[in-house]
Amino acid sequence: MDLGSILKEGVEVLKRNYTLAVPTVVATFITALLALVFLKSPEHTGALAAMGLVSMVLNYFSQGVTVAMAREALEKGRVSSGKALGTASAFFLTFLTASVAVTALVSLGFMLLIIPGFAAMLFLMFVFPAIVVRALRPVEAMKESYRVVRANLGDSIIVFAVLVGMVIVIALVNMALSTIPVVGDFISLVINGAFGGFSSVVVLRAYLILSARGQQAA
């Protein structure tokens, strides 16, 4: 698998379809609003934990919507707003259920030790592509993601590691930008949205390549 070509394609698709950034931007904005509410709670510690879980669910849900948009972008070159909303509505309950399930498993993994948490993220990285491409239900999609990752462990780890590395870099950049009032927050929002669109294209393309490889081998 040529990861360099996939990463380049992710950038090119995002350039042609800025709307791919919208779901992540919306999820980030909602998370910020919820943070204002949770942080005012007298149960400060519990509120932070609840906010973290809600934020993770929103993040995964926005990823599912973006993957659905990315599929149209890869197939047709452009994403129509109407088609994107229709796709999001059609998969709403499936995305929501999958988001909660994946969040629970990843959170449990991180509660046990750091490594199980990252392992859960790795083996569940193709859940939303499996839902969008094969119209699978959440549990079936999780099984499919596990199967594809396990059958292509080396390539999957490389894709996962590259994306995690980018997340770390973006997190550091956002920390620096947080020192700049208003403008820094706006730039961070744009960066997060752009990465959400880019990463969804990369994960979707990687899934299409790796799952097709498994079918050919069979």
mmCIF file of N, CA, C and O in Angstrom, residues 52-115:
data_model
loop_
_atom_site.group_PDB
_atom_site.id
_atom_site.type_symbol
_atom_site.label_atom_id
_atom_site.label_comp_id
_atom_site.label_asym_id
_atom_site.label_seq_id
_atom_site.Cartn_x
_atom_site.Cartn_y
_atom_site.Cartn_z
ATOM 1 N N GLY A 52 -15.561 14.514 28.864
ATOM 2 C CA GLY A 52 -14.613 13.757 28.050
ATOM 3 C C GLY A 52 -15.294 12.676 27.243
ATOM 4 O O GLY A 52 -15.006 12.489 26.054
ATOM 5 N N LEU A 53 -16.226 11.956 27.862
ATOM 6 C CA LEU A 53 -16.950 10.893 27.169
ATOM 7 C C LEU A 53 -17.859 11.450 26.076
ATOM 8 O O LEU A 53 -17.909 10.925 24.961
ATOM 9 N N VAL A 54 -18.579 12.527 26.413
ATOM 10 C CA VAL A 54 -19.460 13.149 25.424
ATOM 11 C C VAL A 54 -18.647 13.676 24.246
ATOM 12 O O VAL A 54 -19.032 13.529 23.084
ATOM 13 N N SER A 55 -17.508 14.275 24.552
ATOM 14 C CA SER A 55 -16.628 14.798 23.505
ATOM 15 C C SER A 55 -16.143 13.684 22.579
ATOM 16 O O SER A 55 -16.103 13.855 21.354
ATOM 17 N N MET A 56 -15.817 12.519 23.162
ATOM 18 C CA MET A 56 -15.329 11.402 22.357
ATOM 19 C C MET A 56 -16.437 10.865 21.455
ATOM 20 O O MET A 56 -16.195 10.548 20.280
ATOM 21 N N VAL A 57 -17.657 10.778 21.998
ATOM 22 C CA VAL A 57 -18.791 10.308 21.193
ATOM 23 C C VAL A 57 -19.034 11.266 20.033
ATOM 24 O O VAL A 57 -19.231 10.842 18.885
ATOM 25 N N LEU A 58 -19.008 12.565 20.315
ATOM 26 C CA LEU A 58 -19.203 13.559 19.261
ATOM 27 C C LEU A 58 -18.109 13.466 18.202
ATOM 28 O O LEU A 58 -18.370 13.603 17.005
ATOM 29 N N ASN A 59 -16.880 13.226 18.658
ATOM 30 C CA ASN A 59 -15.759 13.118 17.735
ATOM 31 C C ASN A 59 -15.938 11.928 16.788
ATOM 32 O O ASN A 59 -15.755 12.056 15.572
ATOM 33 N N TYR A 60 -16.313 10.776 17.359
ATOM 34 C CA TYR A 60 -16.520 9.594 16.521
ATOM 35 C C TYR A 60 -17.720 9.770 15.600
ATOM 36 O O TYR A 60 -17.694 9.349 14.438
ATOM 37 N N PHE A 61 -18.784 10.406 16.104
ATOM 38 C CA PHE A 61 -19.967 10.622 15.270
ATOM 39 C C PHE A 61 -19.622 11.519 14.089
ATOM 40 O O PHE A 61 -20.012 11.238 12.943
ATOM 41 N N SER A 62 -18.891 12.600 14.353
ATOM 42 C CA SER A 62 -18.493 13.502 13.269
ATOM 43 C C SER A 62 -17.581 12.786 12.282
ATOM 44 O O SER A 62 -17.630 13.043 11.072
ATOM 45 N N GLN A 63 -16.777 11.851 12.783
ATOM 46 C CA GLN A 63 -15.923 11.060 11.893
ATOM 47 C C GLN A 63 -16.770 10.216 10.955
ATOM 48 O O GLN A 63 -16.475 10.114 9.761
ATOM 49 N N GLY A 64 -17.839 9.618 11.500
ATOM 50 C CA GLY A 64 -18.720 8.810 10.665
ATOM 51 C C GLY A 64 -19.360 9.629 9.562
ATOM 52 O O GLY A 64 -19.393 9.208 8.394
ATOM 53 N N VAL A 65 -19.861 10.816 9.915
ATOM 54 C CA VAL A 65 -20.485 11.688 8.915
ATOM 55 C C VAL A 65 -19.460 12.108 7.861
ATOM 56 O O VAL A 65 -19.745 12.121 6.661
ATOM 57 N N THR A 66 -18.240 12.429 8.309
ATOM 58 C CA THR A 66 -17.199 12.870 7.376
ATOM 59 C C THR A 66 -16.782 11.743 6.444
ATOM 60 O O THR A 66 -16.505 11.970 5.257
ATOM 61 N N VAL A 67 -16.733 10.516 6.955
ATOM 62 C CA VAL A 67 -16.397 9.366 6.109
ATOM 63 C C VAL A 67 -17.452 9.195 5.018
ATOM 64 O O VAL A 67 -17.129 8.914 3.857
ATOM 65 N N ALA A 68 -18.718 9.382 5.390
ATOM 66 C CA ALA A 68 -19.797 9.278 4.405
ATOM 67 C C ALA A 68 -19.633 10.348 3.326
ATOM 68 O O ALA A 68 -19.828 10.083 2.126
ATOM 69 N N MET A 69 -19.252 11.545 3.732
ATOM 70 C CA MET A 69 -19.011 12.629 2.775
ATOM 71 C C MET A 69 -17.775 12.324 1.928
ATOM 72 O O MET A 69 -17.752 12.591 0.725
ATOM 73 N N ALA A 70 -16.752 11.758 2.575
ATOM 74 C CA ALA A 70 -15.508 11.436 1.862
ATOM 75 C C ALA A 70 -15.747 10.395 0.787
ATOM 76 O O ALA A 70 -15.126 10.434 -0.286
ATOM 77 N N ARG A 71 -16.649 9.470 1.037
ATOM 78 C CA ARG A 71 -16.951 8.451 0.033
ATOM 79 C C ARG A 71 -17.498 9.092 -1.238
ATOM 80 O O ARG A 71 -17.093 8.749 -2.355
ATOM 81 N N GLU A 72 -18.412 10.053 -1.049
ATOM 82 C CA GLU A 72 -18.968 10.737 -2.220
ATOM 83 C C GLU A 72 -17.876 11.537 -2.935
ATOM 84 O O GLU A 72 -17.834 11.591 -4.174
ATOM 85 N N ALA A 73 -16.979 12.142 -2.150
ATOM 86 C CA ALA A 73 -15.897 12.936 -2.743
ATOM 87 C C ALA A 73 -14.970 12.054 -3.572
ATOM 88 O O ALA A 73 -14.527 12.452 -4.656
ATOM 89 N N LEU A 74 -14.683 10.852 -3.077
ATOM 90 C CA LEU A 74 -13.805 9.939 -3.808
ATOM 91 C C LEU A 74 -14.482 9.397 -5.063
ATOM 92 O O LEU A 74 -13.838 9.212 -6.097
ATOM 93 N N GLU A 75 -15.786 9.150 -4.972
ATOM 94 C CA GLU A 75 -16.501 8.553 -6.100
ATOM 95 C C GLU A 75 -16.884 9.575 -7.165
ATOM 96 O O GLU A 75 -16.836 9.281 -8.360
ATOM 97 N N LYS A 76 -17.269 10.794 -6.736
ATOM 98 C CA LYS A 76 -17.796 11.774 -7.680
ATOM 99 C C LYS A 76 -16.934 13.026 -7.807
ATOM 100 O O LYS A 76 -17.210 13.878 -8.659
ATOM 101 N N GLY A 77 -15.933 13.142 -6.946
ATOM 102 C CA GLY A 77 -15.057 14.306 -7.020
ATOM 103 C C GLY A 77 -15.529 15.489 -6.215
ATOM 104 O O GLY A 77 -14.749 16.351 -5.828
ATOM 105 N N ARG A 78 -16.832 15.550 -5.938
ATOM 106 C CA ARG A 78 -17.403 16.662 -5.189
ATOM 107 C C ARG A 78 -18.399 16.157 -4.158
ATOM 108 O O ARG A 78 -19.000 15.100 -4.326
ATOM 109 N N VAL A 79 -18.564 16.951 -3.085
ATOM 110 C CA VAL A 79 -19.548 16.617 -2.054
ATOM 111 C C VAL A 79 -20.661 17.650 -2.119
ATOM 112 O O VAL A 79 -20.412 18.845 -1.984
ATOM 113 N N SER A 80 -21.894 17.200 -2.335
ATOM 114 C CA SER A 80 -23.041 18.103 -2.336
ATOM 115 C C SER A 80 -23.590 18.188 -0.918
ATOM 116 O O SER A 80 -23.713 17.174 -0.227
ATOM 117 N N SER A 81 -23.923 19.397 -0.484
ATOM 118 C CA SER A 81 -24.418 19.595 0.884
ATOM 119 C C SER A 81 -25.685 18.795 1.136
ATOM 120 O O SER A 81 -25.867 18.186 2.192
ATOM 121 N N GLY A 82 -26.592 18.795 0.132
ATOM 122 C CA GLY A 82 -27.849 18.064 0.293
ATOM 123 C C GLY A 82 -27.627 16.576 0.446
ATOM 124 O O GLY A 82 -28.238 15.927 1.304
ATOM 125 N N LYS A 83 -26.730 16.030 -0.379
ATOM 126 C CA LYS A 83 -26.431 14.597 -0.308
ATOM 127 C C LYS A 83 -25.755 14.265 1.022
ATOM 128 O O LYS A 83 -26.028 13.217 1.627
ATOM 129 N N ALA A 84 -24.909 15.160 1.502
ATOM 130 C CA ALA A 84 -24.216 14.939 2.770
ATOM 131 C C ALA A 84 -25.206 14.871 3.931
ATOM 132 O O ALA A 84 -25.132 13.989 4.788
ATOM 133 N N LEU A 85 -26.167 15.806 3.929
ATOM 134 C CA LEU A 85 -27.174 15.811 4.987
ATOM 135 C C LEU A 85 -28.052 14.571 4.902
ATOM 136 O O LEU A 85 -28.419 13.982 5.924
ATOM 137 N N GLY A 86 -28.390 14.163 3.674
ATOM 138 C CA GLY A 86 -29.204 12.963 3.498
ATOM 139 C C GLY A 86 -28.494 11.724 3.984
ATOM 140 O O GLY A 86 -29.088 10.863 4.649
ATOM 141 N N THR A 87 -27.205 11.632 3.678
ATOM 142 C CA THR A 87 -26.411 10.480 4.119
ATOM 143 C C THR A 87 -26.304 10.455 5.632
ATOM 144 O O THR A 87 -26.441 9.396 6.259
ATOM 145 N N ALA A 88 -26.050 11.616 6.220
ATOM 146 C CA ALA A 88 -25.931 11.709 7.677
ATOM 147 C C ALA A 88 -27.230 11.291 8.353
ATOM 148 O O ALA A 88 -27.218 10.587 9.377
ATOM 149 N N SER A 89 -28.360 11.710 7.776
ATOM 150 C CA SER A 89 -29.661 11.353 8.348
ATOM 151 C C SER A 89 -29.922 9.854 8.232
ATOM 152 O O SER A 89 -30.422 9.215 9.164
ATOM 153 N N ALA A 90 -29.561 9.282 7.090
ATOM 154 C CA ALA A 90 -29.801 7.860 6.851
ATOM 155 C C ALA A 90 -29.000 6.983 7.814
ATOM 156 O O ALA A 90 -29.461 5.930 8.256
ATOM 157 N N PHE A 91 -27.787 7.427 8.145
ATOM 158 C CA PHE A 91 -26.918 6.642 9.007
ATOM 159 C C PHE A 91 -26.922 7.132 10.462
ATOM 160 O O PHE A 91 -26.118 6.666 11.265
ATOM 161 N N PHE A 92 -27.808 8.061 10.782
ATOM 162 C CA PHE A 92 -27.748 8.732 12.089
ATOM 163 C C PHE A 92 -27.688 7.752 13.260
ATOM 164 O O PHE A 92 -26.764 7.789 14.077
ATOM 165 N N LEU A 93 -28.687 6.877 13.357
ATOM 166 C CA LEU A 93 -28.741 5.958 14.498
ATOM 167 C C LEU A 93 -27.568 4.983 14.490
ATOM 168 O O LEU A 93 -27.008 4.657 15.548
ATOM 169 N N THR A 94 -27.166 4.536 13.310
ATOM 170 C CA THR A 94 -26.035 3.615 13.212
ATOM 171 C C THR A 94 -24.745 4.297 13.652
ATOM 172 O O THR A 94 -23.954 3.733 14.412
ATOM 173 N N PHE A 95 -24.534 5.534 13.171
ATOM 174 C CA PHE A 95 -23.348 6.287 13.573
ATOM 175 C C PHE A 95 -23.340 6.531 15.078
ATOM 176 O O PHE A 95 -22.310 6.393 15.740
ATOM 177 N N LEU A 96 -24.505 6.913 15.608
ATOM 178 C CA LEU A 96 -24.598 7.225 17.039
ATOM 179 C C LEU A 96 -24.303 5.995 17.887
ATOM 180 O O LEU A 96 -23.523 6.048 18.843
ATOM 181 N N THR A 97 -24.923 4.873 17.522
ATOM 182 C CA THR A 97 -24.701 3.628 18.263
ATOM 183 C C THR A 97 -23.247 3.193 18.176
ATOM 184 O O THR A 97 -22.634 2.806 19.185
ATOM 185 N N ALA A 98 -22.679 3.262 16.984
ATOM 186 C CA ALA A 98 -21.280 2.884 16.798
ATOM 187 C C ALA A 98 -20.359 3.812 17.584
ATOM 188 O O ALA A 98 -19.366 3.372 18.170
ATOM 189 N N SER A 99 -20.680 5.099 17.604
ATOM 190 C CA SER A 99 -19.866 6.075 18.334
ATOM 191 C C SER A 99 -19.838 5.765 19.822
ATOM 192 O O SER A 99 -18.784 5.801 20.464
ATOM 193 N N VAL A 100 -21.009 5.452 20.369
ATOM 194 C CA VAL A 100 -21.091 5.116 21.799
ATOM 195 C C VAL A 100 -20.327 3.825 22.093
ATOM 196 O O VAL A 100 -19.585 3.731 23.077
ATOM 197 N N ALA A 101 -20.496 2.818 21.230
ATOM 198 C CA ALA A 101 -19.833 1.526 21.435
ATOM 199 C C ALA A 101 -18.316 1.658 21.340
ATOM 200 O O ALA A 101 -17.575 1.134 22.191
ATOM 201 N N VAL A 102 -17.838 2.359 20.323
ATOM 202 C CA VAL A 102 -16.395 2.528 20.147
ATOM 203 C C VAL A 102 -15.816 3.350 21.306
ATOM 204 O O VAL A 102 -14.751 3.031 21.842
ATOM 205 N N THR A 103 -16.531 4.400 21.712
ATOM 206 C CA THR A 103 -16.090 5.216 22.842
ATOM 207 C C THR A 103 -15.963 4.376 24.102
ATOM 208 O O THR A 103 -14.980 4.492 24.855
ATOM 209 N N ALA A 104 -16.946 3.516 24.347
ATOM 210 C CA ALA A 104 -16.924 2.664 25.541
ATOM 211 C C ALA A 104 -15.728 1.718 25.526
ATOM 212 O O ALA A 104 -15.021 1.573 26.538
ATOM 213 N N LEU A 105 -15.474 1.103 24.393
ATOM 214 C CA LEU A 105 -14.364 0.149 24.291
ATOM 215 C C LEU A 105 -13.011 0.837 24.413
ATOM 216 O O LEU A 105 -12.108 0.354 25.115
ATOM 217 N N VAL A 106 -12.857 1.973 23.737
ATOM 218 C CA VAL A 106 -11.590 2.711 23.807
ATOM 219 C C VAL A 106 -11.356 3.254 25.214
ATOM 220 O O VAL A 106 -10.243 3.166 25.748
ATOM 221 N N SER A 107 -12.410 3.793 25.831
ATOM 222 C CA SER A 107 -12.294 4.319 27.192
ATOM 223 C C SER A 107 -11.922 3.217 28.172
ATOM 224 O O SER A 107 -11.082 3.408 29.053
ATOM 225 N N LEU A 108 -12.553 2.048 28.015
ATOM 226 C CA LEU A 108 -12.229 0.904 28.873
ATOM 227 C C LEU A 108 -10.773 0.509 28.698
ATOM 228 O O LEU A 108 -10.077 0.215 29.666
ATOM 229 N N GLY A 109 -10.312 0.532 27.454
ATOM 230 C CA GLY A 109 -8.915 0.193 27.190
ATOM 231 C C GLY A 109 -7.957 1.137 27.876
ATOM 232 O O GLY A 109 -6.965 0.709 28.478
ATOM 233 N N PHE A 110 -8.244 2.425 27.837
ATOM 234 C CA PHE A 110 -7.368 3.406 28.483
ATOM 235 C C PHE A 110 -7.476 3.352 30.006
ATOM 236 O O PHE A 110 -6.528 3.715 30.709
ATOM 237 N N MET A 111 -8.630 2.900 30.521
ATOM 238 C CA MET A 111 -8.776 2.743 31.966
ATOM 239 C C MET A 111 -7.910 1.596 32.470
ATOM 240 O O MET A 111 -7.384 1.644 33.585
ATOM 241 N N LEU A 112 -7.767 0.563 31.651
ATOM 242 C CA LEU A 112 -6.950 -0.588 32.044
ATOM 243 C C LEU A 112 -5.467 -0.230 31.979
ATOM 244 O O LEU A 112 -4.749 -0.309 32.962
ATOM 245 N N LEU A 113 -5.028 0.159 30.813
ATOM 246 C CA LEU A 113 -3.650 0.602 30.580
ATOM 247 C C LEU A 113 -3.642 1.392 29.283
ATOM 248 O O LEU A 113 -4.586 1.346 28.511
ATOM 249 N N ILE A 114 -2.587 2.124 29.033
ATOM 250 C CA ILE A 114 -2.506 2.931 27.823
ATOM 251 C C ILE A 114 -2.532 2.054 26.568
ATOM 252 O O ILE A 114 -3.235 2.330 25.602
ATOM 253 N N ILE A 115 -1.764 0.971 26.581
ATOM 254 C CA ILE A 115 -1.623 0.128 25.386
ATOM 255 C C ILE A 115 -2.961 -0.468 24.936
ATOM 256 O O ILE A 115 -3.275 -0.431 23.743
#
